[in-house]
GROMACS .gro file of C-alpha atoms in nm:
model
  353
    1MET     CA    1  -2.314   1.165  -0.820
    2GLU     CA    2  -2.082   1.501  -0.805
    3LYS     CA    3  -1.899   1.630  -1.005
    4GLY     CA    4  -1.583   1.899  -0.965
    5ILE     CA    5  -1.274   2.043  -1.146
    6SER     CA    6  -0.944   2.145  -0.945
    7LEU     CA    7  -0.803   2.491  -0.906
    8TYR     CA    8  -0.453   2.565  -0.762
    9PRO     CA    9  -0.445   2.961  -0.663
   10GLY     CA   10  -0.053   3.033  -0.657
   11LEU     CA   11   0.072   2.777  -0.947
   12GLY     CA   12   0.084   3.070  -1.208
   13MET     CA   13  -0.271   3.052  -1.333
   14LYS     CA   14  -0.382   3.427  -1.341
   15ARG     CA   15  -0.688   3.518  -1.085
   16GLU     CA   16  -0.901   3.620  -1.417
   17GLU     CA   17  -0.859   3.282  -1.541
   18LEU     CA   18  -0.918   3.084  -1.221
   19LEU     CA   19  -1.256   3.313  -1.208
   20HIS     CA   20  -1.359   3.228  -1.579
   21ARG     CA   21  -1.297   2.818  -1.480
   22VAL     CA   22  -1.518   2.867  -1.156
   23GLU     CA   23  -1.808   3.032  -1.415
   24ALA     CA   24  -1.753   2.761  -1.697
   25ALA     CA   25  -1.774   2.469  -1.422
   26ALA     CA   26  -2.109   2.608  -1.317
   27ALA     CA   27  -2.205   2.674  -1.650
   28LYS     CA   28  -2.164   2.309  -1.721
   29GLY     CA   29  -2.372   2.185  -1.424
   30LEU     CA   30  -2.070   2.070  -1.227
   31ASP     CA   31  -2.130   2.139  -0.835
   32ARG     CA   32  -1.755   2.123  -0.674
   33ILE     CA   33  -1.407   2.297  -0.689
   34PHE     CA   34  -1.125   2.093  -0.529
   35LEU     CA   35  -0.849   2.316  -0.389
   36SER     CA   36  -0.517   2.200  -0.241
   37LEU     CA   37  -0.381   2.419   0.054
   38HIS     CA   38  -0.042   2.232   0.072
   39ILE     CA   39   0.150   2.225  -0.251
   40PRO     CA   40   0.522   2.278  -0.193
   41GLU     CA   41   0.540   2.476  -0.505
   42THR     CA   42   0.267   2.717  -0.465
   43ASP     CA   43   0.371   3.116  -0.428
   44GLY     CA   44   0.254   3.198  -0.093
   45ASP     CA   45   0.164   3.544  -0.209
   46GLN     CA   46  -0.037   3.485  -0.472
   47PHE     CA   47  -0.218   3.190  -0.303
   48GLU     CA   48  -0.337   3.400  -0.048
   49SER     CA   49  -0.420   3.720  -0.270
   50ASP     CA   50  -0.655   3.512  -0.518
   51LEU     CA   51  -0.815   3.252  -0.276
   52SER     CA   52  -1.052   3.467  -0.146
   53ALA     CA   53  -1.188   3.569  -0.474
   54LEU     CA   54  -1.196   3.237  -0.607
   55LEU     CA   55  -1.418   3.138  -0.276
   56ASP     CA   56  -1.614   3.464  -0.371
   57GLU     CA   57  -1.674   3.283  -0.710
   58ALA     CA   58  -1.747   2.979  -0.619
   59GLN     CA   59  -2.000   3.089  -0.344
   60ALA     CA   60  -2.173   3.339  -0.600
   61HIS     CA   61  -2.224   3.023  -0.851
   62GLY     CA   62  -2.354   2.783  -0.552
   63LEU     CA   63  -2.037   2.552  -0.581
   64ALA     CA   64  -1.913   2.355  -0.342
   65VAL     CA   65  -1.541   2.410  -0.224
   66VAL     CA   66  -1.359   2.082  -0.110
   67GLY     CA   67  -1.005   2.210   0.069
   68ASP     CA   68  -0.728   1.953   0.108
   69LEU     CA   69  -0.575   2.035   0.436
   70VAL     CA   70  -0.273   1.950   0.695
   71PRO     CA   71  -0.265   1.943   1.025
   72GLY     CA   72  -0.178   2.345   1.151
   73ARG     CA   73  -0.319   2.506   0.816
   74LYS     CA   74  -0.582   2.788   0.891
   75ILE     CA   75  -0.912   2.681   0.749
   76PRO     CA   76  -1.124   2.936   0.536
   77ASP     CA   77  -1.462   2.965   0.632
   78ALA     CA   78  -1.600   2.948   0.285
   79LEU     CA   79  -1.491   2.588   0.229
   80THR     CA   80  -1.786   2.369   0.250
   81HIS     CA   81  -1.583   2.021   0.276
   82LEU     CA   82  -1.263   1.970   0.461
   83ARG     CA   83  -1.051   1.693   0.344
   84LEU     CA   84  -0.836   1.564   0.642
   85ASP     CA   85  -0.535   1.427   0.478
   86ASP     CA   86  -0.214   1.257   0.661
   87GLY     CA   87  -0.162   1.345   1.008
   88PHE     CA   88  -0.523   1.364   1.173
   89THR     CA   89  -0.604   1.123   1.439
   90ALA     CA   90  -0.956   1.002   1.495
   91ASP     CA   91  -0.999   1.217   1.808
   92ASP     CA   92  -0.865   1.525   1.567
   93ILE     CA   93  -1.156   1.446   1.313
   94CYS     CA   94  -1.429   1.416   1.602
   95ALA     CA   95  -1.303   1.758   1.706
   96PHE     CA   96  -1.331   1.895   1.357
   97GLY     CA   97  -1.676   1.780   1.324
   98LYS     CA   98  -1.790   1.941   1.635
   99ARG     CA   99  -1.608   2.284   1.544
  100HIS     CA  100  -1.745   2.284   1.183
  101PRO     CA  101  -2.098   2.120   1.214
  102GLN     CA  102  -2.202   2.274   0.873
  103LYS     CA  103  -1.908   2.122   0.702
  104THR     CA  104  -1.867   1.787   0.540
  105LEU     CA  105  -1.559   1.592   0.656
  106ILE     CA  106  -1.366   1.371   0.382
  107LEU     CA  107  -1.118   1.125   0.469
  108ASN     CA  108  -0.827   1.025   0.221
  109ALA     CA  109  -0.981   0.710   0.050
  110SER     CA  110  -0.641   0.551  -0.086
  111THR     CA  111  -0.521   0.528   0.254
  112VAL     CA  112  -0.807   0.468   0.534
  113THR     CA  113  -0.862   0.130   0.673
  114GLU     CA  114  -1.122  -0.031   0.844
  115PRO     CA  115  -0.933  -0.040   1.193
  116PHE     CA  116  -0.927   0.346   1.125
  117LEU     CA  117  -1.290   0.375   1.027
  118GLN     CA  118  -1.386   0.171   1.354
  119SER     CA  119  -1.178   0.410   1.562
  120LEU     CA  120  -1.367   0.722   1.421
  121LEU     CA  121  -1.690   0.540   1.516
  122ALA     CA  122  -1.528   0.490   1.859
  123ALA     CA  123  -1.426   0.861   1.900
  124GLY     CA  124  -1.805   0.961   1.830
  125VAL     CA  125  -1.743   1.077   1.488
  126ASP     CA  126  -2.106   1.072   1.298
  127LEU     CA  127  -2.014   0.900   0.955
  128SER     CA  128  -2.336   1.047   0.777
  129ARG     CA  129  -2.125   1.353   0.758
  130VAL     CA  130  -1.816   1.196   0.601
  131GLU     CA  131  -1.694   1.152   0.253
  132ALA     CA  132  -1.380   0.982   0.141
  133LEU     CA  133  -1.136   1.121  -0.165
  134HIS     CA  134  -0.882   0.941  -0.328
  135ASN     CA  135  -0.535   1.078  -0.402
  136PHE     CA  136  -0.413   1.172  -0.755
  137TYR     CA  137  -0.075   1.082  -0.839
  138PRO     CA  138   0.139   1.316  -1.064
  139ARG     CA  139   0.430   1.111  -1.094
  140PRO     CA  140   0.424   0.840  -1.364
  141HIS     CA  141   0.409   0.444  -1.254
  142THR     CA  142   0.250   0.532  -0.874
  143GLY     CA  143  -0.110   0.534  -0.954
  144LEU     CA  144  -0.334   0.299  -0.796
  145SER     CA  145  -0.456  -0.026  -0.927
  146ALA     CA  146  -0.797  -0.068  -1.026
  147ASP     CA  147  -0.857  -0.347  -0.794
  148PHE     CA  148  -0.698  -0.167  -0.472
  149LEU     CA  149  -0.944   0.126  -0.562
  150ALA     CA  150  -1.243  -0.077  -0.562
  151ARG     CA  151  -1.131  -0.266  -0.272
  152GLN     CA  152  -1.114   0.086  -0.099
  153ASN     CA  153  -1.444   0.185  -0.245
  154ALA     CA  154  -1.616  -0.145  -0.099
  155CYS     CA  155  -1.452  -0.083   0.238
  156CYS     CA  156  -1.601   0.307   0.253
  157HIS     CA  157  -1.941   0.204   0.155
  158HIS     CA  158  -1.969  -0.071   0.392
  159TYR     CA  159  -1.968   0.233   0.657
  160GLY     CA  160  -2.195   0.449   0.473
  161ILE     CA  161  -1.921   0.664   0.320
  162ARG     CA  162  -1.925   0.810  -0.064
  163THR     CA  163  -1.612   0.834  -0.219
  164GLY     CA  164  -1.444   0.995  -0.505
  165ALA     CA  165  -1.153   0.991  -0.704
  166PHE     CA  166  -0.990   1.199  -0.992
  167VAL     CA  167  -0.935   1.156  -1.373
  168ARG     CA  168  -0.621   1.368  -1.576
  169SER     CA  169  -0.694   1.616  -1.841
  170PHE     CA  170  -0.553   1.595  -2.169
  171GLY     CA  171  -0.587   1.982  -2.189
  172HIS     CA  172  -0.319   2.172  -1.945
  173CYS     CA  173  -0.159   1.926  -1.691
  174ARG     CA  174  -0.045   2.083  -1.379
  175GLY     CA  175   0.294   2.119  -1.293
  176PRO     CA  176   0.547   2.060  -1.162
  177LEU     CA  177   0.567   1.718  -1.390
  178PHE     CA  178   0.289   1.757  -1.624
  179LYS     CA  179   0.219   1.426  -1.669
  180GLY     CA  180  -0.166   1.417  -1.544
  181LEU     CA  181  -0.310   1.378  -1.216
  182PRO     CA  182  -0.513   1.068  -1.228
  183THR     CA  183  -0.609   0.867  -0.925
  184LEU     CA  184  -0.523   0.509  -1.149
  185GLU     CA  185  -0.228   0.450  -1.331
  186ARG     CA  186  -0.411   0.325  -1.622
  187HIS     CA  187  -0.618   0.648  -1.644
  188ARG     CA  188  -0.279   0.828  -1.756
  189THR     CA  189  -0.311   0.734  -2.070
  190LEU     CA  190  -0.680   0.592  -2.105
  191ASP     CA  191  -0.939   0.828  -2.293
  192PHE     CA  192  -1.080   1.063  -2.052
  193SER     CA  193  -1.446   0.965  -2.108
  194LEU     CA  194  -1.368   0.606  -2.057
  195ALA     CA  195  -1.154   0.673  -1.747
  196LEU     CA  196  -1.476   0.824  -1.598
  197GLN     CA  197  -1.694   0.538  -1.707
  198HIS     CA  198  -1.408   0.280  -1.544
  199LEU     CA  199  -1.461   0.460  -1.202
  200ARG     CA  200  -1.844   0.429  -1.203
  201LEU     CA  201  -1.822   0.067  -1.259
  202LEU     CA  202  -1.564   0.055  -0.972
  203GLY     CA  203  -1.801   0.200  -0.720
  204THR     CA  204  -1.703   0.549  -0.711
  205ASP     CA  205  -1.972   0.817  -0.646
  206ALA     CA  206  -1.778   1.152  -0.708
  207PHE     CA  207  -1.560   1.254  -1.008
  208TYR     CA  208  -1.301   1.530  -1.007
  209ILE     CA  209  -1.075   1.656  -1.294
  210GLY     CA  210  -0.704   1.631  -1.104
  211ASP     CA  211  -0.550   1.884  -1.341
  212ASP     CA  212  -0.638   2.284  -1.369
  213GLY     CA  213  -0.681   2.311  -1.754
  214ALA     CA  214  -0.965   2.099  -1.864
  215ALA     CA  215  -1.067   2.160  -2.222
  216GLU     CA  216  -1.429   2.224  -2.289
  217GLU     CA  217  -1.517   1.878  -2.442
  218GLU     CA  218  -1.340   1.703  -2.121
  219LEU     CA  219  -1.610   1.937  -1.898
  220ASP     CA  220  -1.887   1.868  -2.137
  221ALA     CA  221  -1.821   1.501  -2.131
  222LEU     CA  222  -1.810   1.495  -1.714
  223ALA     CA  223  -2.138   1.703  -1.713
  224LYS     CA  224  -2.286   1.425  -1.934
  225LEU     CA  225  -2.154   1.127  -1.724
  226ASP     CA  226  -2.470   0.946  -1.531
  227ASP     CA  227  -2.574   0.587  -1.422
  228VAL     CA  228  -2.606   0.432  -1.755
  229LEU     CA  229  -2.315   0.301  -1.913
  230THR     CA  230  -2.248   0.374  -2.254
  231LEU     CA  231  -2.081   0.137  -2.492
  232THR     CA  232  -1.978   0.200  -2.840
  233LEU     CA  233  -2.104  -0.066  -3.073
  234VAL     CA  234  -1.919  -0.125  -3.399
  235THR     CA  235  -2.079  -0.296  -3.691
  236GLU     CA  236  -2.037  -0.296  -4.076
  237LYS     CA  237  -2.377  -0.128  -4.139
  238ILE     CA  238  -2.630   0.051  -3.923
  239THR     CA  239  -2.991  -0.136  -3.991
  240ALA     CA  240  -3.285  -0.044  -3.842
  241LEU     CA  241  -3.282  -0.312  -3.563
  242HIS     CA  242  -2.909  -0.126  -3.487
  243GLU     CA  243  -3.119   0.188  -3.471
  244LYS     CA  244  -3.358   0.042  -3.203
  245LEU     CA  245  -3.065  -0.082  -3.011
  246ALA     CA  246  -2.945   0.291  -3.016
  247ALA     CA  247  -3.281   0.372  -2.882
  248CYS     CA  248  -3.285   0.174  -2.585
  249THR     CA  249  -3.176   0.186  -2.251
  250PHE     CA  250  -3.102  -0.173  -2.127
  251THR     CA  251  -3.054  -0.327  -1.758
  252LEU     CA  252  -2.849  -0.628  -1.705
  253ARG     CA  253  -3.026  -0.943  -1.530
  254PRO     CA  254  -2.938  -0.952  -1.171
  255ASP     CA  255  -2.867  -1.368  -1.218
  256GLU     CA  256  -2.521  -1.313  -1.356
  257ALA     CA  257  -2.449  -1.580  -1.636
  258GLU     CA  258  -2.059  -1.703  -1.686
  259GLU     CA  259  -2.050  -1.649  -2.030
  260VAL     CA  260  -2.261  -1.349  -2.134
  261LEU     CA  261  -2.417  -1.042  -2.018
  262ARG     CA  262  -2.797  -1.049  -2.058
  263ALA     CA  263  -3.038  -0.769  -2.060
  264GLN     CA  264  -3.345  -0.858  -1.862
  265ASN     CA  265  -3.570  -0.626  -2.073
  266SER     CA  266  -3.456  -0.636  -2.404
  267ARG     CA  267  -3.735  -0.926  -2.543
  268VAL     CA  268  -4.000  -0.674  -2.412
  269LEU     CA  269  -3.876  -0.345  -2.598
  270PHE     CA  270  -3.833  -0.607  -2.919
  271LYS     CA  271  -4.157  -0.737  -2.860
  272GLY     CA  272  -4.376  -0.726  -3.181
  273MET     CA  273  -4.061  -0.700  -3.416
  274ASP     CA  274  -3.967  -0.974  -3.674
  275ILE     CA  275  -3.618  -1.033  -3.648
  276PRO     CA  276  -3.533  -1.262  -3.919
  277PRO     CA  277  -3.200  -1.467  -3.907
  278PHE     CA  278  -2.881  -1.279  -4.040
  279THR     CA  279  -2.534  -1.268  -3.957
  280MET     CA  280  -2.487  -1.581  -3.794
  281LYS     CA  281  -2.111  -1.601  -3.733
  282TYR     CA  282  -1.872  -1.687  -3.468
  283ARG     CA  283  -1.907  -1.459  -3.151
  284PRO     CA  284  -1.560  -1.340  -3.012
  285GLN     CA  285  -1.554  -1.187  -2.651
  286GLY     CA  286  -1.730  -0.831  -2.671
  287THR     CA  287  -1.965  -0.922  -2.965
  288VAL     CA  288  -2.329  -0.797  -2.938
  289THR     CA  289  -2.605  -1.033  -3.031
  290LEU     CA  290  -2.969  -1.018  -3.084
  291ASP     CA  291  -3.165  -1.334  -3.086
  292ASN     CA  292  -3.360  -1.351  -3.390
  293ARG     CA  293  -3.748  -1.590  -3.425
  294LEU     CA  294  -3.555  -1.898  -3.409
  295ALA     CA  295  -3.487  -1.862  -3.090
  296GLY     CA  296  -3.878  -1.856  -2.992
  297ARG     CA  297  -3.960  -1.694  -2.689
  298TYR     CA  298  -3.617  -1.566  -2.671
  299ALA     CA  299  -3.636  -1.358  -2.957
  300GLY     CA  300  -3.528  -1.002  -2.900
  301GLU     CA  301  -3.278  -1.120  -2.578
  302VAL     CA  302  -2.979  -0.902  -2.630
  303GLU     CA  303  -2.645  -1.043  -2.500
  304LEU     CA  304  -2.298  -0.933  -2.471
  305THR     CA  305  -2.034  -1.224  -2.480
  306LEU     CA  306  -1.779  -1.247  -2.217
  307THR     CA  307  -1.591  -1.515  -2.375
  308ASP     CA  308  -1.563  -1.663  -2.740
  309LEU     CA  309  -1.897  -1.867  -2.837
  310PRO     CA  310  -1.956  -2.055  -3.168
  311ALA     CA  311  -2.206  -1.944  -3.417
  312ASP     CA  312  -2.558  -1.986  -3.367
  313SER     CA  313  -2.819  -1.993  -3.617
  314SER     CA  314  -3.082  -1.838  -3.365
  315VAL     CA  315  -2.856  -1.543  -3.259
  316ASN     CA  316  -2.792  -1.258  -3.487
  317VAL     CA  317  -2.445  -1.075  -3.476
  318MET     CA  318  -2.508  -0.683  -3.453
  319GLY     CA  319  -2.130  -0.587  -3.392
  320ARG     CA  320  -1.873  -0.597  -3.134
  321VAL     CA  321  -1.805  -0.323  -2.863
  322ARG     CA  322  -1.519  -0.101  -2.941
  323ALA     CA  323  -1.199  -0.268  -2.859
  324ASP     CA  324  -1.044  -0.023  -2.584
  325GLU     CA  325  -1.393  -0.029  -2.413
  326ARG     CA  326  -1.436  -0.440  -2.405
  327PHE     CA  327  -1.218  -0.456  -2.042
  328LEU     CA  328  -1.550  -0.277  -1.878
  329LEU     CA  329  -1.794  -0.580  -1.977
  330GLY     CA  330  -1.603  -0.767  -1.708
  331LEU     CA  331  -1.681  -0.506  -1.444
  332MET     CA  332  -2.039  -0.493  -1.501
  333ARG     CA  333  -2.306  -0.644  -1.282
  334GLY     CA  334  -2.646  -0.720  -1.243
  335GLY     CA  335  -2.872  -0.429  -1.238
  336GLN     CA  336  -2.618  -0.226  -1.418
  337ARG     CA  337  -2.796   0.002  -1.691
  338PHE     CA  338  -2.647   0.057  -2.020
  339ARG     CA  339  -2.704   0.198  -2.343
  340PHE     CA  340  -2.502   0.157  -2.730
  341SER     CA  341  -2.367   0.438  -2.917
  342ILE     CA  342  -2.332   0.290  -3.282
  343VAL     CA  343  -2.084   0.360  -3.539
  344THR     CA  344  -1.954   0.168  -3.834
  345ASN     CA  345  -1.645  -0.007  -3.901
  346ALA     CA  346  -1.552   0.285  -4.170
  347ALA     CA  347  -1.618   0.545  -3.895
  348LEU     CA  348  -1.372   0.379  -3.665
  349THR     CA  349  -1.117   0.335  -3.927
  350GLY     CA  350  -1.044  -0.024  -3.863
  351THR     CA  351  -1.065   0.006  -3.485
  352MET     CA  352  -1.228  -0.350  -3.488
  353LYS     CA  353  -1.026  -0.525  -3.690
   0.00000   0.00000   0.00000
């Protein structure tokens, strides 16, 4: 899983700030910088004067640098990854690979098609050296849909190509529109951490902050992102069973049920614990449940409801996934690892009402 920030020399940020942001990204454990070499609003003189210093700083901290290229633009030697945007043919990309054998080639994941990938193979491109990165969309209402991104990711993965995408920052947004630089339109207003988890469930492999003014808490959230989905469980009060839930990492069963998500390892994790019946009540979509001792050998099974279900005396209701996270449940597939962060209703000031 690769993680990076974006920087735009020539768009008004002082060189000292550019270099500081490279240093800060490295200190958080991020491993990539994204640069665009063809933004129309760029001040050409400032760009050239700051680019070399920025690349030196990235190299000093061991960060890979992704350069967004267009045909005819000179390629700085310090770029480690070349994103070949519109205008590059399969033969062009093959030639690039031969001229730059140590660099990774990156396709535009938002526009690539299966016929084009087939043409790359026919041209002799080594797809093991190829990645794909989606566009970001400065203009509101023009970002991609989640379904389209998932299909594009699946197409690339079929050919062994890893994909990346952007989330916006809610700190300083890049001009000229200052409306954020997300790949998905939904993420223009979605919580930053939730947007990252959404992209992960859609099959994204690399994550970039599109805007150049990310706040420290956003860098922290990106640095902490991993393959385990974190769901917020909202409850009336936190009991010893809730604390046990929070201490465990669960894995979904590979045989996907229609009405619930089932944790395959939960009964083992709760083995030996007496789970008395309590809070048997209606289970609306997004409810987190724990089978009690009345369930017999199913005692300890953890489930999340995908639809509304009636009360069951053998099933304890532990709480409900936070409202703005519930859409993620339908994207979870067998083998997905997840954990709970548990809060009370009072702490969320009525979010779950």
